[in-house]
Structures are given as structure tokens and as C-alpha cells.
C-alpha positions as semicolon CSV with decimal commas, in nm:
position;residue;x (nm);y (nm);z (nm)
1;M;3,385;4,328;6,217
2;P;3,477;4,095;6,510
3;L;3,714;3,770;6,411
4;H;3,429;3,538;6,533
5;R;3,172;3,685;6,282
6;R;3,386;3,696;5,975
7;R;3,458;3,315;6,073
8;L;3,085;3,222;6,072
9;L;3,025;3,401;5,762
10;T;3,315;3,232;5,616
11;A;3,213;2,879;5,690
12;G;2,822;2,985;5,598
13;A;2,949;3,088;5,262
14;T;3,178;2,752;5,217
15;A;2,860;2,575;5,337
16;G;2,672;2,726;5,107
17;L;2,895;2,668;4,802
18;L;2,935;2,304;4,896
19;G;2,547;2,289;4,906
20;L;2,485;2,445;4,589
21;A;2,790;2,208;4,428
22;G;2,583;1,918;4,565
23;C;2,280;2,037;4,415
24;L;2,472;2,076;4,104
25;D;2,639;1,737;4,105
26;S;2,273;1,614;4,165
27;L;2,144;1,813;3,874
28;D;2,398;1,690;3,658
29;D;2,347;1,313;3,770
30;E;1,974;1,363;3,683
31;T;2,058;1,532;3,314
32;E;2,311;1,268;3,282
33;S;2,070;0,980;3,331
34;S;1,766;1,181;3,161
35;N;1,987;1,205;2,824
36;A;2,129;0,846;2,845
37;T;2,175;0,689;2,529
38;Q;1,980;0,391;2,447
39;L;2,090;0,116;2,215
40;R;1,786;-0,003;2,000
41;L;1,767;-0,306;1,807
42;T;1,527;-0,383;1,524
43;L;1,449;-0,695;1,357
44;V;1,307;-0,698;0,978
45;E;1,204;-1,029;0,813
46;A;1,427;-1,130;0,513
47;P;1,346;-1,370;0,228
48;T;1,270;-1,728;0,405
49;P;1,448;-1,914;0,249
50;L;1,702;-1,686;0,116
51;R;1,697;-1,811;-0,227
52;E;1,364;-1,658;-0,297
53;G;1,539;-1,340;-0,268
54;Y;1,841;-1,438;-0,520
55;V;1,692;-1,653;-0,767
56;V;1,547;-1,501;-1,064
57;E;1,311;-1,549;-1,335
58;F;1,387;-1,376;-1,639
59;G;1,037;-1,298;-1,740
60;E;1,000;-1,091;-1,419
61;T;1,315;-0,909;-1,432
62;R;1,205;-0,626;-1,716
63;R;1,545;-0,691;-1,854
64;P;1,488;-0,808;-2,223
65;D;1,844;-0,917;-2,274
66;D;1,882;-1,179;-2,009
67;D;1,779;-1,464;-2,181
68;D;2,012;-1,390;-2,476
69;A;2,299;-1,334;-2,233
70;F;2,249;-1,659;-2,044
71;A;2,206;-1,847;-2,385
72;A;2,527;-1,690;-2,494
73;A;2,689;-1,773;-2,130
74;L;2,604;-2,140;-2,132
75;A;2,725;-2,184;-2,488
76;G;3,060;-2,026;-2,431
77;E;3,004;-1,735;-2,650
78;S;3,056;-1,366;-2,585
79;Y;2,780;-1,127;-2,471
80;T;2,896;-0,803;-2,382
81;T;2,727;-0,499;-2,254
82;Q;2,836;-0,119;-2,151
83;Y;2,781;0,059;-1,835
84;R;2,518;-0,163;-1,666
85;T;2,621;-0,516;-1,568
86;P;2,429;-0,836;-1,746
87;F;2,127;-0,972;-1,521
88;G;2,199;-0,656;-1,288
89;S;2,411;-0,864;-1,066
90;R;2,668;-0,717;-0,817
91;P;2,926;-0,902;-0,619
92;D;2,718;-0,809;-0,291
93;D;2,405;-0,865;-0,453
94;P;2,447;-1,205;-0,692
95;R;2,166;-1,313;-0,888
96;Y;2,100;-1,692;-0,961
97;V;1,894;-1,884;-1,215
98;R;1,759;-2,220;-1,215
99;H;1,806;-2,422;-1,563
100;E;1,738;-2,765;-1,600
101;G;1,785;-2,869;-1,252
102;T;2,103;-2,684;-1,211
103;Y;2,127;-2,326;-1,025
104;Y;2,373;-2,100;-1,206
105;R;2,536;-1,781;-1,043
106;L;2,482;-1,488;-1,298
107;G;2,771;-1,234;-1,325
108;S;3,013;-1,068;-1,543
109;V;3,376;-0,991;-1,607
110;V;3,523;-0,657;-1,729
111;V;3,696;-0,719;-2,084
112;D;3,754;-0,416;-2,245
113;E;3,690;-0,046;-2,229
114;A;3,478;0,155;-2,474
115;A;3,487;0,538;-2,527
116;T;3,124;0,687;-2,606
117;T;2,942;1,003;-2,606
118;H;2,631;1,077;-2,402
119;P;2,440;1,380;-2,330
120;V;2,476;1,570;-2,046
121;L;2,177;1,777;-1,897
122;R;2,239;2,050;-1,614
123;L;2,021;2,287;-1,470
124;S;2,107;2,653;-1,305
125;E;1,883;2,845;-1,094
126;V;1,786;3,177;-1,248
127;A;1,515;3,318;-1,041
128;D;1,177;3,253;-0,849
129;A;0,893;3,104;-1,066
130;E;0,642;3,376;-0,920
131;S;0,901;3,691;-0,998
132;S;0,807;3,946;-1,234
133;D;1,139;3,917;-1,407
134;A;1,146;3,532;-1,451
135;P;1,219;3,441;-1,805
136;E;0,959;3,210;-2,000
137;A;1,009;2,871;-1,882
138;V;0,816;2,515;-1,994
139;Q;0,656;2,372;-1,676
140;A;0,771;2,054;-1,559
141;D;0,434;1,902;-1,504
142;S;0,371;1,945;-1,884
143;L;0,682;1,696;-1,984
144;S;0,690;1,335;-2,001
145;E;0,704;1,080;-1,713
146;A;1,087;1,035;-1,841
147;D;1,162;1,409;-1,875
148;R;1,003;1,470;-1,539
149;G;1,235;1,235;-1,363
150;T;1,531;1,385;-1,556
151;V;1,450;1,727;-1,463
152;H;1,416;1,584;-1,090
153;V;1,755;1,440;-1,096
154;A;1,908;1,759;-1,232
155;H;1,743;2,001;-0,990
156;M;1,856;1,777;-0,694
157;A;2,222;1,827;-0,880
158;A;2,135;2,217;-0,889
159;R;2,023;2,219;-0,537
160;A;2,369;2,029;-0,414
161;R;2,577;2,266;-0,565
162;G;2,384;2,532;-0,342
163;N;2,459;2,349;-0,027
164;V;2,094;2,300;0,033
165;G;2,045;1,922;0,090
166;G;2,222;1,633;-0,075
167;A;2,217;1,461;-0,385
168;P;2,184;1,098;-0,508
169;W;2,536;1,033;-0,603
170;G;2,486;0,740;-0,882
171;L;2,193;0,920;-1,042
172;V;2,343;1,250;-1,046
173;Q;2,674;1,240;-1,255
174;R;2,901;1,509;-1,350
175;G;2,656;1,747;-1,190
176;G;2,339;1,689;-1,385
177;F;2,176;1,421;-1,561
178;V;2,348;1,164;-1,798
179;Y;2,155;1,033;-2,110
180;R;2,300;0,662;-2,115
181;D;1,982;0,532;-2,316
182;A;2,018;0,663;-2,656
183;E;1,631;0,590;-2,725
184;R;1,543;0,817;-2,407
185;A;1,753;1,098;-2,525
186;A;1,606;1,076;-2,876
187;E;1,252;1,111;-2,714
188;S;1,323;1,364;-2,466
189;R;1,196;1,728;-2,511
190;L;1,488;1,854;-2,337
191;V;1,750;1,756;-2,575
192;G;1,776;1,902;-2,945
193;D;1,743;2,217;-3,132
194;D;1,386;2,267;-3,023
195;A;1,451;2,223;-2,676
196;P;1,323;2,494;-2,414
197;S;1,597;2,736;-2,274
198;H;1,426;2,726;-1,932
199;V;1,227;2,492;-1,725
200;A;0,987;2,566;-1,378
201;Y;1,032;2,306;-1,124
202;R;0,914;2,353;-0,748
203;G;0,859;2,720;-0,760
204;T;1,196;2,782;-0,932
205;V;1,295;2,864;-1,300
206;Y;1,638;2,694;-1,393
207;E;1,833;2,702;-1,733
208;L;1,857;2,400;-1,927
209;S;2,228;2,359;-2,065
210;V;2,298;2,010;-2,242
211;T;2,626;1,937;-2,370
212;R;2,770;1,601;-2,546
213;E;3,052;1,456;-2,357
214;E;3,287;1,158;-2,381
215;F;3,251;0,892;-2,121
216;H;3,484;0,579;-2,070
217;E;3,307;0,271;-1,990
218;P;3,380;-0,058;-1,874
219;V;3,274;-0,358;-2,114
220;Y;3,113;-0,655;-1,948
221;R;3,098;-1,011;-2,074
222;A;2,807;-1,194;-1,925
223;T;2,901;-1,523;-1,700
224;A;2,668;-1,801;-1,566
225;E;2,857;-2,040;-1,321
226;P;2,709;-2,369;-1,210
227;V;2,669;-2,361;-0,824
228;A;2,397;-2,590;-0,701
229;E;2,206;-2,913;-0,812
230;S;1,943;-2,882;-0,551
231;P;1,772;-2,574;-0,337
232;E;1,902;-2,725;-0,029
233;R;2,272;-2,685;-0,153
234;L;2,192;-2,320;-0,308
235;E;2,060;-2,249;0,032
236;A;2,370;-2,327;0,239
237;I;2,566;-2,129;-0,030
238;L;2,338;-1,841;0,047
239;R;2,374;-1,896;0,442
240;A;2,796;-1,872;0,428
241;Q;2,752;-1,577;0,230
242;F;2,495;-1,350;0,410
243;V;2,401;-1,470;0,747
244;D;2,603;-1,319;1,019
245;A;2,462;-1,497;1,294
246;R;2,222;-1,769;1,439
247;L;1,999;-1,772;1,736
248;S;1,851;-2,049;1,894
249;R;1,519;-2,018;2,078
250;E;1,641;-2,321;2,310
251;S;1,919;-2,144;2,417
252;L;1,788;-1,784;2,488
253;S;1,581;-1,715;2,827
254;D;1,252;-1,624;2,839
255;E;1,343;-1,264;2,901
256;A;1,587;-1,263;2,599
257;R;1,301;-1,436;2,343
258;S;1,072;-1,157;2,492
259;I;1,338;-0,886;2,378
260;L;1,351;-1,021;2,009
261;L;0,981;-1,027;1,968
262;T;0,968;-0,662;2,071
263;A;1,236;-0,580;1,854
264;R;1,036;-0,739;1,545
265;V;0,735;-0,517;1,643
266;D;0,838;-0,199;1,776
267;G;1,219;-0,207;1,799
268;Y;1,345;-0,278;2,133
269;E;1,614;-0,034;2,344
270;E;1,810;-0,024;2,694
271;S;2,051;0,209;2,819
272;H;2,423;0,087;2,929
273;P;2,457;-0,145;3,156
274;Y;2,249;-0,358;2,987
275;S;2,016;-0,642;3,109
276;E;2,161;-0,986;3,108
277;A;1,890;-1,066;2,865
278;Y;1,996;-0,807;2,622
279;R;2,360;-0,862;2,687
280;S;2,286;-1,265;2,597
281;V;2,114;-1,113;2,260
282;L;2,381;-0,899;2,166
283;T;2,673;-1,181;2,227
284;G;2,450;-1,394;1,989
285;L;2,441;-1,182;1,739
286;H;2,845;-1,129;1,743
287;A;2,798;-0,764;1,855
288;R;3,015;-0,772;2,157
289;A;3,174;-0,443;2,071
290;Y;2,864;-0,296;2,220
291;L;2,884;-0,464;2,555
292;D;3,089;-0,204;2,711
293;G;2,879;0,108;2,611
294;N;3,171;0,277;2,473
295;I;3,149;0,181;2,120
296;E;3,023;0,561;2,004
297;K;3,384;0,648;2,053
298;D;3,500;0,400;1,808
299;A;3,533;0,433;1,441
300;Y;3,319;0,258;1,182
301;T;2,979;0,220;1,430
302;D;2,750;0,203;1,174
303;D;2,924;-0,069;0,956
304;L;2,956;-0,270;1,299
305;G;2,539;-0,247;1,341
306;T;2,387;-0,461;1,089
307;G;2,373;-0,782;0,966
308;R;2,161;-1,103;0,914
309;V;2,060;-1,329;1,158
310;L;1,892;-1,680;1,137
311;Y;1,677;-1,711;1,444
312;G;1,476;-2,037;1,446
313;E;1,367;-2,129;1,068
314;T;1,337;-1,736;0,975
315;Y;1,599;-1,496;0,854
316;Y;1,588;-1,145;0,998
317;D;1,800;-0,829;0,881
318;Y;1,894;-0,672;1,201
319;R;2,022;-0,335;1,296
320;L;2,171;-0,194;1,628
321;R;2,192;0,197;1,657
322;F;2,200;0,475;1,936
323;V;1,884;0,660;2,017
């Protein structure tokens, strides 16, 4: 082959490869653009004023011991519970009550440990309910509402052991359902000598196993701490605890206010680099870590993306996530 022809073919191949590379780069750019991650902001209205979500009325809590626990705490007497805290209060979700013009924060302290025994029900899958060799089983639908709930929790624990779906760790304990309420255990058809050996639930037959096991539980003493003499003072206390950011309509542009309106209705999202209006909203939420568009590589992104904001006169729970 003549030298000049070889040079032409080589040049043509090189040009073709360069052209193909250019096309691939263009396709990569287009794909990257079409798959660009967007940062979505959603706003959900929270109780306004905040005290509406934290001040309780004992008659509406469906906890019959609340009145007795509060009266004992006011009198400086000891009122204790096991497993469940008095008033249902937690450090991250406190409860308050108003009594004779004063607001009290309800809570508890651990004062002891108690050993107690509870029945634990576990399920083990044995057969498909339609199988000809499935053992005789009671139908879950024929059980009481409480027992159906027990079977459902134990079913999720059994399912998790097979790595199919998760389980609500909190309801599920020790791989099954723990009867911490003695009255519920006494009324349950699934506990006792005459309990069925198998139950059919959601197309599967499970073998029932009930064991009595020892638990070591904290003993809680109810507390009631006076914190405020007026609704306004309590509101300030709650803001100090739970409001992460404050936005003023006057300090925001029309575009930023429009973003917040959309976030309240359908959620609002943009791809990085964000518009100046979106950047101002993120800055106002103290979510500056999102501004460089690189936060997905950072640790604990989910912890950064939620909070509560006071916008105007209304509180909102906000969430930032990538979609």
C-alpha cells in the first residue's frame, strides 16, 4: 500500500475516533444533565402556637394514671412506673400541663431497677396455608383485635429472620411480641394451656411458641417541674428548644417567597448550582452545607436535612432531601 494512502487511512481513523469521542462526551454530558440530582425542600405546617402540640389535658391522654402521678409529684410523693415512662414524656418530646395558672413540665427520673417476667410469643413459618400438608391452624382473622395485633408483630419478626423486609424494632422485642401488660396476656387466646399450636396469617401457617422470660426494667418516678406562669413564656421556652431557624417575609425576595409557597404545596426542587433565591432560602434555614452541592459525599446527611422553622407567624417542619 502506498505510503500516502496509509497516512490518509490513519488520519481518517484518528479523525473518526476523535469524532466518536466527541459524541460520547456529548452523550455523557447529556446523560449527566438528565440524571442531575435535585435538592427538594418540603414544608409541613406544625402546631401554631407550639404549645398546642405539647400541653396535654389528662382527660384526653387515655392514660388513667396521669392524674395520680401529677398529684403525687406536686405533693413531693413518690409515684413510680415500670417500662413506660409516666405521662408518656421523653426528653425529645416533652409534655406540659397547666395547673392553677402555672405550666409544669412533666417527666421522670430512673430511681431503681426491677426484675419481672413476661410471656414472649414467637412465630416460626412451617407451611403455605394452601399446602395439603399444612397443619391445622387457627385463622388470625378469627382472633380478637389485640391478638391480631400480636400476631402481626410476631409475623414481622419472623419475616425479618428470613431477611424479607424489615421489622419495627420497638414493637418487636427478643424476636417476637412481649406481653408487658398482664391483663392483655390473661385475655389472650394465644397464651395458656389451651392456646393453639399454629396460626394462619397472610397465606402462611406459623407455629406458635410462648416462653416466660425475665426482664430487667427501669423504675421511673414521676416529676413535675414548674416552668412558666404565662402562655407567652411557655411559647418562648418551646421555641428555644425546637425552632432551628426563623425566616422573615420582609427579608426575602419575591422569588424566595414563591419557593416557600411551592414547598408548602407540592415541594420545591432545583439542581446545583442553585438559583440565588433558593440559596437565600437554604441560608435562612442554616442549611449552608447544601450550598456547594457536594453534601451527598458527607456523613450524616439525613440528620442535617430536617428541622423546624418559624416563617412569619407560622411554624413549619422542613425537610431537605435529594431526588
